[in-house]
Amino acid sequence: METEVLPETIYDVPTPAFLVDLERTKKNCSRMRERCWKLGVELRPHQKTHKTVEGGDLQTDGTRRKIVVSTLEEADFFSKNGFDDILYAYPITASKIQKCKEISAKCEQFHLMYDNLESLKALQNSPPGNGRAWSVFLEVDIGGDRTGIPWDDDRIISFAREAVNLSNIDFQGLYSHDGNSYSCTQGKNNKQGALEEWGQTASSRIVETQRRLKEHGIECRTFGVGSTPTCSVPDGSLSSLTEFHPGNYIFYDYMQYLIGSCEESDIACRVATRVVCHKEEQNRMYIDCGFLGVSHDGLYNGPEQSGMAKFIGHDELKFIGMTQELGFVSTNDGSKLDYQKYPLDSMLFFYPWHSCATAANHSVYYIHSGDKIVGKWRPTRGW
Amino acid sequence: METEVLPETIYDVPTPAFLVDLERTKKNCSRMRERCWKLGVELRPHQKTHKTVEGGDLQTDGTRRKIVVSTLEEADFFSKNGFDDILYAYPITASKIQKCKEISAKCEQFHLMYDNLESLKALQNSPPGNGRAWSVFLEVDIGGDRTGIPWDDDRIISFAREAVNLSNIDFQGLYSHDGNSYSCTQGKNNKQGALEEWGQTASSRIVETQRRLKEHGIECRTFGVGSTPTCSVPDGSLSSLTEFHPGNYIFYDYMQYLIGSCEESDIACRVATRVVCHKEEQNRMYIDCGFLGVSHDGLYNGPEQSGMAKFIGHDELKFIGMTQELGFVSTNDGSKLDYQKYPLDSMLFFYPWHSCATAANHSVYYIHSGDKIVGKWRPTRGW
């Protein structure tokens, strides 16, 4: 239990600070659960965005069952905190198996992901113990610059068959991310149609892969898709999958808003920062959030007009650069900054470009309900 | 004392890992001390790159005196660990004064930095207690996109005079960073002449500012310069300053090597990572270090040819992109990757683009002497 005194409101936090809007977070979580329920797919939420027990509780509706993680540290942290049915969705290689055994010993269900035969054989030769087999998902690349075997590659059949045939291995099915959906950031304010089109492509590729395996006598118990854009604005065809495993949707962010995954009013995290310097000769001001408070993510990807962050209530401001502890802010249209509107030490809030990258820079999240600070969450980190 | 079992060698660490070469680090620290001694300037090393007690000990030769920090958390951490004469080199604003008081109470000497009169008056109205005054440095902008008052601006005189005249304030002198020296990254493999030219410009601007203040009857006890490039390849004229306050030199990095601040053999930190996926159809491989292990810094700044990192012993490799936990690696010249040279699970080491940004992503640094792991350092973080 957190016994230290909390700041009273969001205007009292030390800056820079990562703030989480509790109502928006809960709403994002319940909306995704309802969506999955309606589509008839299971939800296995990814923990990599928030890495907290509290966030995992909201995503799993308190069951602490059926999650995805991206690091062994996350797997360890969540298993220690009573979470189970954990999928470590990362290409497994031999050097990580020992740590996997330790985690597996603490879980009823711990699943791994593979995309090559070498790792599969290493798993066969190093079973988890207690007579159990390794539960494995084959990673399928359905586009988007990730790991995995391309969905239309014949190795899908042989790699799945190998998992079915090898001892100490229990073949679960297919895992895919659908990174393609992120390419919608290339155009600003994409319409939902584009996301639904990606979703349709994703589902058809996964279903086709699963069908081909079935033709070869290999049953996939699970075959799902993971990206937040795809799962937030799903095409109806996604109901033919068994599982969604998005993560970012717990907070969303400015990038997701531009992709079209959410409304601005759904973004559940923001950074609080204060003005520390007026620099009239540069038509700039400096804020106390540099790259250690927000990360560089989006600095070079963001649309020209708005930079890498959306200042709340200040559409005229642009985040133009940073050093370790300073952010540089100017105007979007090159007009003169009206410094009277941003007094020294006054607070600004912005939605970060990529909440996963920004959250990871903070050892504390300040949780607020309205303006009131109601708690702190402490994420795990490392590998 | 660290009692847990250490990995035996740098080839046994869990990946991704941040490795610190103890001999190189010691050499970088002693070389900077000797340089300052020869030039007749004091050294006030910045702690922001490593944020560890052990690093601070090496930089101060065990005295734990005379350091710079960039956050209040660093100030608190180092003061708790017996460091003193600490300069919080960040534009002070009113909301941060209370925390400064708490830190000041633990130090014999705790200095602040200001660049506006409003903050100075807030300090006057809220003295540190015990009859002490706030020791302050005026930040001078001598170029390079930072905070501070431009060196040739008349506010230098009036702002310094205000500090001299106000009660509860003790004017120490001038602080400047010399961010200009970093512009040497624009061209690859800059010759030392360029850095020395910047150093000459820096020293002339600071000395000129100090001289003007003297003409107005204001004495600067301290006037120094801070950037690692400037202090690593100093122009002789820098001997007219009283203080150097660089930080990055403890580790250096690939960016500093390209600037010309150091030799490749001086870079004292590296990231260990393992190959987790071969993706022949993309002429890529994936490593287990994504943006949480290295940061995005340099991804878009690095010279085309080499990307954002220098793979040690593998000049042919280029770090071309990343997701949260995956790095994408291809060849520098577009030729086919020879996958036999990089088996799955094999280790690669790279010098990061910006050691400050990469170190901040790691909660543990693995310290090595030769190939042997000899300890762990644990940095502080946050604000």
Short mmCIF file of N, CA and C in Angstrom, two decimals, chain B residues 169-301:
data_model
loop_
_atom_site.label_atom_id
_atom_site.label_comp_id
_atom_site.label_asym_id
_atom_site.label_seq_id
_atom_site.Cartn_x
_atom_site.Cartn_y
_atom_site.Cartn_z
N ILE B 169 20.97 36.14 -1.51
CA ILE B 169 21.54 35.64 -2.77
C ILE B 169 23.05 35.89 -2.75
N ASP B 170 23.79 34.90 -3.15
CA ASP B 170 25.25 35.02 -3.23
C ASP B 170 25.66 34.73 -4.68
N PHE B 171 26.05 35.77 -5.40
CA PHE B 171 26.38 35.61 -6.82
C PHE B 171 27.75 34.96 -6.99
N GLN B 172 27.76 33.78 -7.66
CA GLN B 172 29.00 33.02 -7.82
C GLN B 172 29.72 33.34 -9.12
N GLY B 173 28.93 33.52 -10.16
CA GLY B 173 29.57 33.74 -11.45
C GLY B 173 28.73 33.21 -12.59
N LEU B 174 29.40 32.71 -13.61
CA LEU B 174 28.73 32.37 -14.87
C LEU B 174 28.80 30.87 -15.14
N TYR B 175 27.71 30.33 -15.68
CA TYR B 175 27.68 28.94 -16.10
C TYR B 175 27.30 28.89 -17.57
N SER B 176 28.03 28.13 -18.35
CA SER B 176 27.60 27.95 -19.75
C SER B 176 27.97 26.56 -20.23
N HIS B 177 27.23 26.12 -21.23
CA HIS B 177 27.35 24.74 -21.68
C HIS B 177 28.21 24.59 -22.93
N ASP B 178 28.11 25.53 -23.86
CA ASP B 178 28.79 25.43 -25.16
C ASP B 178 28.23 24.30 -26.02
N GLY B 179 26.93 24.30 -26.21
CA GLY B 179 26.29 23.30 -27.06
C GLY B 179 26.73 23.38 -28.51
N ASN B 180 27.30 24.51 -28.89
CA ASN B 180 27.77 24.68 -30.26
C ASN B 180 28.71 23.58 -30.71
N SER B 181 29.52 23.12 -29.76
CA SER B 181 30.55 22.15 -30.13
C SER B 181 29.94 20.89 -30.72
N TYR B 182 28.67 20.62 -30.37
CA TYR B 182 28.03 19.41 -30.89
C TYR B 182 27.69 19.52 -32.37
N SER B 183 27.71 20.73 -32.89
CA SER B 183 27.37 20.87 -34.30
C SER B 183 28.44 20.24 -35.18
N CYS B 184 29.54 19.87 -34.59
CA CYS B 184 30.58 19.17 -35.34
C CYS B 184 30.08 17.81 -35.84
N THR B 185 28.97 17.32 -35.29
CA THR B 185 28.44 16.05 -35.79
C THR B 185 27.89 16.20 -37.20
N GLN B 186 27.66 17.42 -37.59
CA GLN B 186 27.07 17.62 -38.91
C GLN B 186 27.98 17.06 -39.99
N GLY B 187 29.26 17.17 -39.78
CA GLY B 187 30.21 16.57 -40.72
C GLY B 187 30.85 15.38 -40.01
N LYS B 188 31.11 14.34 -40.75
CA LYS B 188 31.67 13.16 -40.12
C LYS B 188 33.17 13.33 -39.92
N ASN B 189 33.69 12.68 -38.90
CA ASN B 189 35.13 12.65 -38.65
C ASN B 189 35.78 14.03 -38.69
N ASN B 190 35.18 14.93 -37.93
CA ASN B 190 35.74 16.27 -37.89
C ASN B 190 37.14 16.24 -37.33
N LYS B 191 37.92 17.12 -37.83
CA LYS B 191 39.28 17.21 -37.34
C LYS B 191 39.28 18.02 -36.05
N GLN B 192 40.31 17.81 -35.25
CA GLN B 192 40.37 18.49 -33.96
C GLN B 192 40.37 20.01 -34.11
N GLY B 193 40.85 20.48 -35.21
CA GLY B 193 40.89 21.93 -35.42
C GLY B 193 39.53 22.57 -35.23
N ALA B 194 38.49 21.91 -35.68
CA ALA B 194 37.14 22.46 -35.58
C ALA B 194 36.74 22.61 -34.12
N LEU B 195 37.06 21.60 -33.31
CA LEU B 195 36.71 21.67 -31.89
C LEU B 195 37.49 22.77 -31.19
N GLU B 196 38.75 22.87 -31.53
CA GLU B 196 39.56 23.90 -30.89
C GLU B 196 39.06 25.29 -31.26
N GLU B 197 38.56 25.40 -32.50
CA GLU B 197 38.00 26.69 -32.91
C GLU B 197 36.76 27.03 -32.08
N TRP B 198 35.90 26.01 -31.88
CA TRP B 198 34.74 26.24 -31.03
C TRP B 198 35.18 26.61 -29.62
N GLY B 199 36.17 25.91 -29.13
CA GLY B 199 36.66 26.17 -27.78
C GLY B 199 37.16 27.60 -27.64
N GLN B 200 37.85 28.07 -28.68
CA GLN B 200 38.36 29.43 -28.66
C GLN B 200 37.20 30.43 -28.64
N THR B 201 36.19 30.15 -29.47
CA THR B 201 35.00 31.01 -29.49
C THR B 201 34.34 31.01 -28.12
N ALA B 202 34.19 29.82 -27.55
CA ALA B 202 33.54 29.69 -26.25
C ALA B 202 34.30 30.48 -25.19
N SER B 203 35.60 30.26 -25.12
CA SER B 203 36.36 30.93 -24.06
C SER B 203 36.33 32.44 -24.26
N SER B 204 36.44 32.90 -25.51
CA SER B 204 36.44 34.36 -25.73
C SER B 204 35.10 34.97 -25.31
N ARG B 205 34.00 34.24 -25.57
CA ARG B 205 32.70 34.78 -25.19
C ARG B 205 32.51 34.82 -23.67
N ILE B 206 32.97 33.78 -23.01
CA ILE B 206 32.81 33.75 -21.55
C ILE B 206 33.73 34.78 -20.90
N VAL B 207 34.96 34.82 -21.36
CA VAL B 207 35.92 35.77 -20.77
C VAL B 207 35.45 37.20 -21.02
N GLU B 208 34.94 37.45 -22.22
CA GLU B 208 34.43 38.78 -22.56
C GLU B 208 33.26 39.15 -21.64
N THR B 209 32.38 38.18 -21.38
CA THR B 209 31.23 38.43 -20.51
C THR B 209 31.71 38.75 -19.09
N GLN B 210 32.66 37.97 -18.63
CA GLN B 210 33.20 38.18 -17.28
C GLN B 210 33.89 39.54 -17.18
N ARG B 211 34.58 39.92 -18.26
CA ARG B 211 35.30 41.20 -18.29
C ARG B 211 34.31 42.37 -18.24
N ARG B 212 33.22 42.22 -19.00
CA ARG B 212 32.20 43.29 -19.01
C ARG B 212 31.60 43.45 -17.62
N LEU B 213 31.35 42.32 -16.98
CA LEU B 213 30.78 42.39 -15.62
C LEU B 213 31.77 43.08 -14.68
N LYS B 214 33.04 42.75 -14.85
CA LYS B 214 34.08 43.36 -14.01
C LYS B 214 34.10 44.88 -14.20
N GLU B 215 33.97 45.30 -15.46
CA GLU B 215 33.91 46.73 -15.76
C GLU B 215 32.76 47.41 -15.01
N HIS B 216 31.70 46.62 -14.81
CA HIS B 216 30.55 47.15 -14.08
C HIS B 216 30.65 46.86 -12.59
N GLY B 217 31.82 46.45 -12.17
CA GLY B 217 32.05 46.26 -10.74
C GLY B 217 31.53 44.95 -10.18
N ILE B 218 31.25 44.01 -11.08
CA ILE B 218 30.71 42.73 -10.61
C ILE B 218 31.75 41.64 -10.81
N GLU B 219 32.12 40.99 -9.73
CA GLU B 219 33.18 39.98 -9.77
C GLU B 219 32.57 38.58 -9.97
N CYS B 220 33.13 37.84 -10.90
CA CYS B 220 32.71 36.44 -11.07
C CYS B 220 33.78 35.55 -10.44
N ARG B 221 33.42 34.83 -9.39
CA ARG B 221 34.39 33.92 -8.79
C ARG B 221 34.62 32.72 -9.70
N THR B 222 33.55 32.35 -10.42
CA THR B 222 33.62 31.17 -11.28
C THR B 222 33.05 31.50 -12.65
N PHE B 223 33.73 31.08 -13.68
CA PHE B 223 33.17 31.18 -15.03
C PHE B 223 33.76 30.05 -15.86
N GLY B 224 32.86 29.18 -16.32
CA GLY B 224 33.35 27.95 -16.94
C GLY B 224 32.58 27.53 -18.17
N VAL B 225 32.94 26.37 -18.65
CA VAL B 225 32.34 25.84 -19.87
C VAL B 225 32.12 24.34 -19.67
N GLY B 226 31.12 23.81 -20.37
CA GLY B 226 30.70 22.48 -20.00
C GLY B 226 30.75 21.36 -21.00
N SER B 227 30.84 21.62 -22.28
CA SER B 227 30.59 20.49 -23.18
C SER B 227 31.78 19.55 -23.27
N THR B 228 31.49 18.28 -23.41
CA THR B 228 32.53 17.26 -23.52
C THR B 228 33.43 17.47 -24.73
N PRO B 229 32.90 17.79 -25.92
CA PRO B 229 33.83 18.04 -27.03
C PRO B 229 34.82 19.17 -26.73
N THR B 230 34.31 20.28 -26.23
CA THR B 230 35.17 21.43 -25.93
C THR B 230 36.23 21.08 -24.90
N CYS B 231 35.81 20.37 -23.86
CA CYS B 231 36.74 20.06 -22.77
C CYS B 231 37.68 18.90 -23.10
N SER B 232 37.31 18.10 -24.08
CA SER B 232 38.16 16.96 -24.43
C SER B 232 39.30 17.35 -25.36
N VAL B 233 39.05 18.34 -26.20
CA VAL B 233 40.06 18.81 -27.14
C VAL B 233 40.16 20.32 -26.96
N PRO B 234 40.66 20.75 -25.80
CA PRO B 234 40.55 22.16 -25.46
C PRO B 234 41.54 23.03 -26.22
N ASP B 235 41.06 24.19 -26.61
CA ASP B 235 41.95 25.22 -27.09
C ASP B 235 42.68 25.79 -25.88
N GLY B 236 43.94 26.17 -26.06
CA GLY B 236 44.72 26.70 -24.93
C GLY B 236 44.07 27.88 -24.24
N SER B 237 43.26 28.62 -25.01
CA SER B 237 42.63 29.82 -24.43
C SER B 237 41.66 29.48 -23.31
N LEU B 238 41.23 28.21 -23.27
CA LEU B 238 40.29 27.82 -22.21
C LEU B 238 40.94 27.87 -20.83
N SER B 239 42.26 27.98 -20.80
CA SER B 239 42.95 28.09 -19.51
C SER B 239 42.60 29.40 -18.81
N SER B 240 42.03 30.33 -19.52
CA SER B 240 41.63 31.59 -18.88
C SER B 240 40.32 31.44 -18.10
N LEU B 241 39.65 30.30 -18.23
CA LEU B 241 38.43 30.04 -17.45
C LEU B 241 38.81 29.48 -16.08
N THR B 242 37.84 29.42 -15.18
CA THR B 242 38.13 28.85 -13.85
C THR B 242 37.68 27.40 -13.73
N GLU B 243 36.77 26.97 -14.60
CA GLU B 243 36.13 25.67 -14.35
C GLU B 243 35.67 24.99 -15.65
N PHE B 244 35.83 23.67 -15.68
CA PHE B 244 35.23 22.83 -16.73
C PHE B 244 34.13 22.00 -16.05
N HIS B 245 33.03 21.78 -16.73
CA HIS B 245 32.01 20.91 -16.14
C HIS B 245 31.37 19.97 -17.16
N PRO B 246 32.20 19.18 -17.83
CA PRO B 246 31.68 18.18 -18.76
C PRO B 246 31.17 16.94 -18.03
N GLY B 247 30.42 16.11 -18.71
CA GLY B 247 29.89 14.90 -18.08
C GLY B 247 30.04 13.65 -18.93
N ASN B 248 29.69 13.78 -20.20
CA ASN B 248 29.64 12.61 -21.08
C ASN B 248 30.98 11.90 -21.20
N TYR B 249 32.09 12.64 -21.00
CA TYR B 249 33.44 12.08 -21.20
C TYR B 249 33.70 10.83 -20.37
N ILE B 250 32.91 10.62 -19.30
CA ILE B 250 33.16 9.43 -18.48
C ILE B 250 33.03 8.17 -19.33
N PHE B 251 32.06 8.16 -20.24
CA PHE B 251 31.86 7.01 -21.13
C PHE B 251 32.20 7.34 -22.60
N TYR B 252 32.00 8.59 -22.99
CA TYR B 252 31.97 8.95 -24.41
C TYR B 252 30.93 8.08 -25.13
N ASP B 253 30.90 8.14 -26.46
CA ASP B 253 29.95 7.34 -27.25
C ASP B 253 30.29 7.52 -28.72
N TYR B 254 29.46 6.91 -29.56
CA TYR B 254 29.75 6.94 -31.00
C TYR B 254 29.66 8.37 -31.55
N MET B 255 28.70 9.13 -31.02
CA MET B 255 28.57 10.53 -31.46
C MET B 255 29.83 11.31 -31.13
N GLN B 256 30.35 11.14 -29.91
CA GLN B 256 31.56 11.86 -29.51
C GLN B 256 32.76 11.45 -30.36
N TYR B 257 32.78 10.18 -30.70
CA TYR B 257 33.86 9.71 -31.58
C TYR B 257 33.78 10.41 -32.93
N LEU B 258 32.57 10.53 -33.48
CA LEU B 258 32.42 11.18 -34.79
C LEU B 258 32.71 12.68 -34.71
N ILE B 259 32.40 13.28 -33.56
CA ILE B 259 32.71 14.69 -33.36
C ILE B 259 34.23 14.89 -33.32
N GLY B 260 34.90 13.90 -32.79
CA GLY B 260 36.36 14.01 -32.66
C GLY B 260 36.80 14.21 -31.22
N SER B 261 35.88 14.02 -30.27
CA SER B 261 36.21 14.21 -28.85
C SER B 261 37.10 13.09 -28.32
N CYS B 262 37.04 11.94 -28.96
CA CYS B 262 37.75 10.77 -28.42
C CYS B 262 38.08 9.81 -29.55
N GLU B 263 38.92 8.84 -29.22
CA GLU B 263 39.18 7.73 -30.13
C GLU B 263 38.12 6.66 -29.89
N GLU B 264 37.94 5.78 -30.85
CA GLU B 264 36.99 4.69 -30.64
C GLU B 264 37.40 3.87 -29.41
N SER B 265 38.69 3.73 -29.20
CA SER B 265 39.18 2.92 -28.08
C SER B 265 38.97 3.60 -26.73
N ASP B 266 38.46 4.83 -26.73
CA ASP B 266 38.13 5.51 -25.47
C ASP B 266 36.68 5.26 -25.06
N ILE B 267 35.85 4.79 -25.99
CA ILE B 267 34.41 4.63 -25.67
C ILE B 267 34.28 3.53 -24.63
N ALA B 268 33.79 3.91 -23.45
CA ALA B 268 33.84 3.02 -22.28
C ALA B 268 32.52 2.31 -22.02
N CYS B 269 31.54 2.51 -22.89
CA CYS B 269 30.28 1.78 -22.70
C CYS B 269 29.88 1.12 -24.00
N ARG B 270 29.18 0.02 -23.86
CA ARG B 270 28.68 -0.68 -25.03
C ARG B 270 27.40 -1.40 -24.64
N VAL B 271 26.62 -1.75 -25.62
CA VAL B 271 25.41 -2.53 -25.37
C VAL B 271 25.66 -3.94 -25.88
N ALA B 272 25.33 -4.91 -25.05
CA ALA B 272 25.38 -6.32 -25.47
C ALA B 272 23.98 -6.74 -25.88
N THR B 273 23.89 -7.40 -27.01
CA THR B 273 22.59 -7.83 -27.53
C THR B 273 22.77 -9.16 -28.24
N ARG B 274 21.67 -9.88 -28.40
CA ARG B 274 21.76 -11.18 -29.10
C ARG B 274 20.84 -11.20 -30.31
N VAL B 275 21.24 -11.96 -31.31
CA VAL B 275 20.44 -12.13 -32.52
C VAL B 275 19.25 -13.02 -32.19
N VAL B 276 18.03 -12.56 -32.50
CA VAL B 276 16.85 -13.37 -32.17
C VAL B 276 16.07 -13.82 -33.40
N CYS B 277 16.38 -13.27 -34.55
CA CYS B 277 15.63 -13.67 -35.75
C CYS B 277 16.42 -13.35 -37.01
N HIS B 278 16.48 -14.30 -37.90
CA HIS B 278 17.03 -14.08 -39.25
C HIS B 278 15.86 -13.85 -40.19
N LYS B 279 15.92 -12.83 -40.97
CA LYS B 279 14.80 -12.54 -41.87
C LYS B 279 15.37 -12.32 -43.26
N GLU B 280 15.65 -13.45 -43.91
CA GLU B 280 16.37 -13.37 -45.18
C GLU B 280 15.60 -12.62 -46.25
N GLU B 281 14.26 -12.78 -46.24
CA GLU B 281 13.46 -12.12 -47.27
C GLU B 281 13.54 -10.60 -47.17
N GLN B 282 13.97 -10.07 -46.03
CA GLN B 282 14.14 -8.62 -45.87
C GLN B 282 15.61 -8.21 -45.84
N ASN B 283 16.51 -9.19 -45.97
CA ASN B 283 17.94 -8.95 -45.79
C ASN B 283 18.22 -8.24 -44.46
N ARG B 284 17.60 -8.77 -43.43
CA ARG B 284 17.68 -8.20 -42.10
C ARG B 284 17.91 -9.28 -41.07
N MET B 285 18.39 -8.87 -39.92
CA MET B 285 18.22 -9.72 -38.75
C MET B 285 17.71 -8.83 -37.62
N TYR B 286 17.13 -9.48 -36.62
CA TYR B 286 16.58 -8.76 -35.48
C TYR B 286 17.41 -9.08 -34.26
N ILE B 287 17.66 -8.05 -33.45
CA ILE B 287 18.41 -8.23 -32.20
C ILE B 287 17.50 -7.88 -31.03
N ASP B 288 17.89 -8.36 -29.84
CA ASP B 288 17.01 -8.16 -28.68
C ASP B 288 17.26 -6.84 -27.98
N CYS B 289 17.57 -5.81 -28.74
CA CYS B 289 17.68 -4.46 -28.19
C CYS B 289 16.86 -3.52 -29.05
N GLY B 290 15.73 -3.11 -28.51
CA GLY B 290 14.88 -2.13 -29.19
C GLY B 290 15.03 -0.77 -28.55
N PHE B 291 14.02 0.07 -28.70
CA PHE B 291 14.21 1.44 -28.20
C PHE B 291 14.25 1.51 -26.68
N LEU B 292 13.72 0.50 -25.97
CA LEU B 292 13.87 0.53 -24.51
C LEU B 292 15.28 0.17 -24.09
N GLY B 293 16.07 -0.40 -24.97
CA GLY B 293 17.43 -0.76 -24.61
C GLY B 293 18.48 0.22 -25.09
N VAL B 294 18.09 1.07 -26.06
CA VAL B 294 19.13 1.96 -26.63
C VAL B 294 18.65 3.39 -26.78
N SER B 295 17.33 3.62 -26.77
CA SER B 295 16.69 4.92 -27.04
C SER B 295 16.71 5.20 -28.54
N HIS B 296 15.84 6.12 -28.95
CA HIS B 296 15.80 6.49 -30.37
C HIS B 296 16.90 7.47 -30.74
N ASP B 297 17.66 7.93 -29.75
CA ASP B 297 18.60 9.02 -30.03
C ASP B 297 19.60 8.60 -31.11
N GLY B 298 19.70 9.43 -32.11
CA GLY B 298 20.66 9.17 -33.18
C GLY B 298 20.10 8.40 -34.34
N LEU B 299 18.92 7.81 -34.16
CA LEU B 299 18.37 6.99 -35.25
C LEU B 299 18.21 7.82 -36.52
N TYR B 300 17.86 9.08 -36.32
CA TYR B 300 17.65 9.94 -37.48
C TYR B 300 18.80 10.93 -37.68
N ASN B 301 19.71 10.98 -36.70
CA ASN B 301 20.84 11.91 -36.81
C ASN B 301 22.08 11.24 -37.36
#
